[in-house]
Amino acid sequence: MKTVDTREVRLYSPLVPAIVAICTAAEGEDVEIIMNDIPAFNDAKEYLAEQGIGFREIYDGETMILQFRR
């Protein structure tokens, strides 16, 4: 499983590493994106939905996790 943790991203939007992970995942690869930025999390969900990629949302306090298989 490829895991990308964007919680410490400060110089640019946490959406950037999330989209990179989505776009570079191999076919059939499991991906987990950990975020704490609500707007970026919602944008990542919207992008996955537009691409027809099903995903699972996990909420743990202020941490949000997207899991999906490419």
PDB file of C-alpha atoms in Angstrom:
ATOM      1  CA  MET A   1       0.000   0.000   0.000  1.00  0.00           C
ATOM      2  CA  LYS A   2       1.277   3.460  -0.915  1.00  0.00           C
ATOM      3  CA  THR A   3       0.720   5.912   1.962  1.00  0.00           C
ATOM      4  CA  VAL A   4       0.983   9.685   1.542  1.00  0.00           C
ATOM      5  CA  ASP A   5       0.778  11.837   4.665  1.00  0.00           C
ATOM      6  CA  THR A   6       0.046  15.486   3.789  1.00  0.00           C
ATOM      7  CA  ARG A   7      -0.508  16.746   7.356  1.00  0.00           C
ATOM      8  CA  GLU A   8       2.842  18.542   7.555  1.00  0.00           C
ATOM      9  CA  VAL A   9       2.723  20.196   4.104  1.00  0.00           C
ATOM     10  CA  ARG A  10       3.124  23.942   4.618  1.00  0.00           C
ATOM     11  CA  LEU A  11       4.757  25.420   1.485  1.00  0.00           C
ATOM     12  CA  TYR A  12       1.953  24.468  -0.916  1.00  0.00           C
ATOM     13  CA  SER A  13      -1.480  22.880  -0.920  1.00  0.00           C
ATOM     14  CA  PRO A  14      -1.679  19.372   0.556  1.00  0.00           C
ATOM     15  CA  LEU A  15      -3.715  18.568  -2.535  1.00  0.00           C
ATOM     16  CA  VAL A  16      -0.509  18.522  -4.612  1.00  0.00           C
ATOM     17  CA  PRO A  17       1.042  15.352  -3.100  1.00  0.00           C
ATOM     18  CA  ALA A  18      -2.417  13.771  -2.918  1.00  0.00           C
ATOM     19  CA  ILE A  19      -3.016  14.222  -6.665  1.00  0.00           C
ATOM     20  CA  VAL A  20       0.530  13.048  -7.432  1.00  0.00           C
ATOM     21  CA  ALA A  21      -0.157   9.860  -5.452  1.00  0.00           C
ATOM     22  CA  ILE A  22      -3.445   9.319  -7.278  1.00  0.00           C
ATOM     23  CA  CYS A  23      -1.904   9.861 -10.707  1.00  0.00           C
ATOM     24  CA  THR A  24       1.263   7.808 -10.143  1.00  0.00           C
ATOM     25  CA  ALA A  25      -0.334   4.790  -8.460  1.00  0.00           C
ATOM     26  CA  ALA A  26       0.027   1.601 -10.462  1.00  0.00           C
ATOM     27  CA  GLU A  27      -3.043  -0.235 -11.693  1.00  0.00           C
ATOM     28  CA  GLY A  28      -4.404  -2.304  -8.793  1.00  0.00           C
ATOM     29  CA  GLU A  29      -2.259  -0.534  -6.185  1.00  0.00           C
ATOM     30  CA  ASP A  30      -3.844   0.376  -2.845  1.00  0.00           C
ATOM     31  CA  VAL A  31      -3.357   4.008  -1.856  1.00  0.00           C
ATOM     32  CA  GLU A  32      -3.926   5.784   1.450  1.00  0.00           C
ATOM     33  CA  ILE A  33      -3.866   9.580   1.688  1.00  0.00           C
ATOM     34  CA  ILE A  34      -3.768  11.130   5.167  1.00  0.00           C
ATOM     35  CA  MET A  35      -4.901  14.754   5.441  1.00  0.00           C
ATOM     36  CA  ASN A  36      -5.949  17.367   7.978  1.00  0.00           C
ATOM     37  CA  ASP A  37      -7.008  20.094   5.527  1.00  0.00           C
ATOM     38  CA  ILE A  38     -10.781  19.924   4.968  1.00  0.00           C
ATOM     39  CA  PRO A  39     -10.927  21.859   1.654  1.00  0.00           C
ATOM     40  CA  ALA A  40      -8.085  19.774   0.167  1.00  0.00           C
ATOM     41  CA  PHE A  41      -9.724  16.571   1.437  1.00  0.00           C
ATOM     42  CA  ASN A  42     -13.010  17.515  -0.232  1.00  0.00           C
ATOM     43  CA  ASP A  43     -11.190  18.408  -3.468  1.00  0.00           C
ATOM     44  CA  ALA A  44      -9.387  15.044  -3.466  1.00  0.00           C
ATOM     45  CA  LYS A  45     -12.702  13.220  -2.958  1.00  0.00           C
ATOM     46  CA  GLU A  46     -14.262  15.200  -5.807  1.00  0.00           C
ATOM     47  CA  TYR A  47     -11.328  14.376  -8.102  1.00  0.00           C
ATOM     48  CA  LEU A  48     -11.544  10.651  -7.298  1.00  0.00           C
ATOM     49  CA  ALA A  49     -15.307  10.681  -7.948  1.00  0.00           C
ATOM     50  CA  GLU A  50     -14.813  12.480 -11.283  1.00  0.00           C
ATOM     51  CA  GLN A  51     -12.268   9.825 -12.282  1.00  0.00           C
ATOM     52  CA  GLY A  52     -14.678   7.030 -11.361  1.00  0.00           C
ATOM     53  CA  ILE A  53     -12.423   5.764  -8.565  1.00  0.00           C
ATOM     54  CA  GLY A  54     -14.294   4.463  -5.542  1.00  0.00           C
ATOM     55  CA  PHE A  55     -12.847   5.372  -2.167  1.00  0.00           C
ATOM     56  CA  ARG A  56     -13.277   4.894   1.557  1.00  0.00           C
ATOM     57  CA  GLU A  57     -13.305   7.839   3.982  1.00  0.00           C
ATOM     58  CA  ILE A  58     -12.004   7.457   7.532  1.00  0.00           C
ATOM     59  CA  TYR A  59     -12.278  10.201  10.148  1.00  0.00           C
ATOM     60  CA  ASP A  60     -10.156  10.205  13.302  1.00  0.00           C
ATOM     61  CA  GLY A  61     -10.473  13.504  15.124  1.00  0.00           C
ATOM     62  CA  GLU A  62      -8.906  16.149  12.896  1.00  0.00           C
ATOM     63  CA  THR A  63      -7.272  13.523  10.680  1.00  0.00           C
ATOM     64  CA  MET A  64      -9.038  12.388   7.514  1.00  0.00           C
ATOM     65  CA  ILE A  65      -7.956   9.396   5.451  1.00  0.00           C
ATOM     66  CA  LEU A  66      -8.864   8.418   1.898  1.00  0.00           C
ATOM     67  CA  GLN A  67      -8.258   4.812   0.880  1.00  0.00           C
ATOM     68  CA  PHE A  68      -8.748   3.478  -2.624  1.00  0.00           C
ATOM     69  CA  ARG A  69      -7.462   0.988  -5.167  1.00  0.00           C
ATOM     70  CA  ARG A  70      -6.249   2.458  -8.428  1.00  0.00           C
TER      71      ARG A  70
END
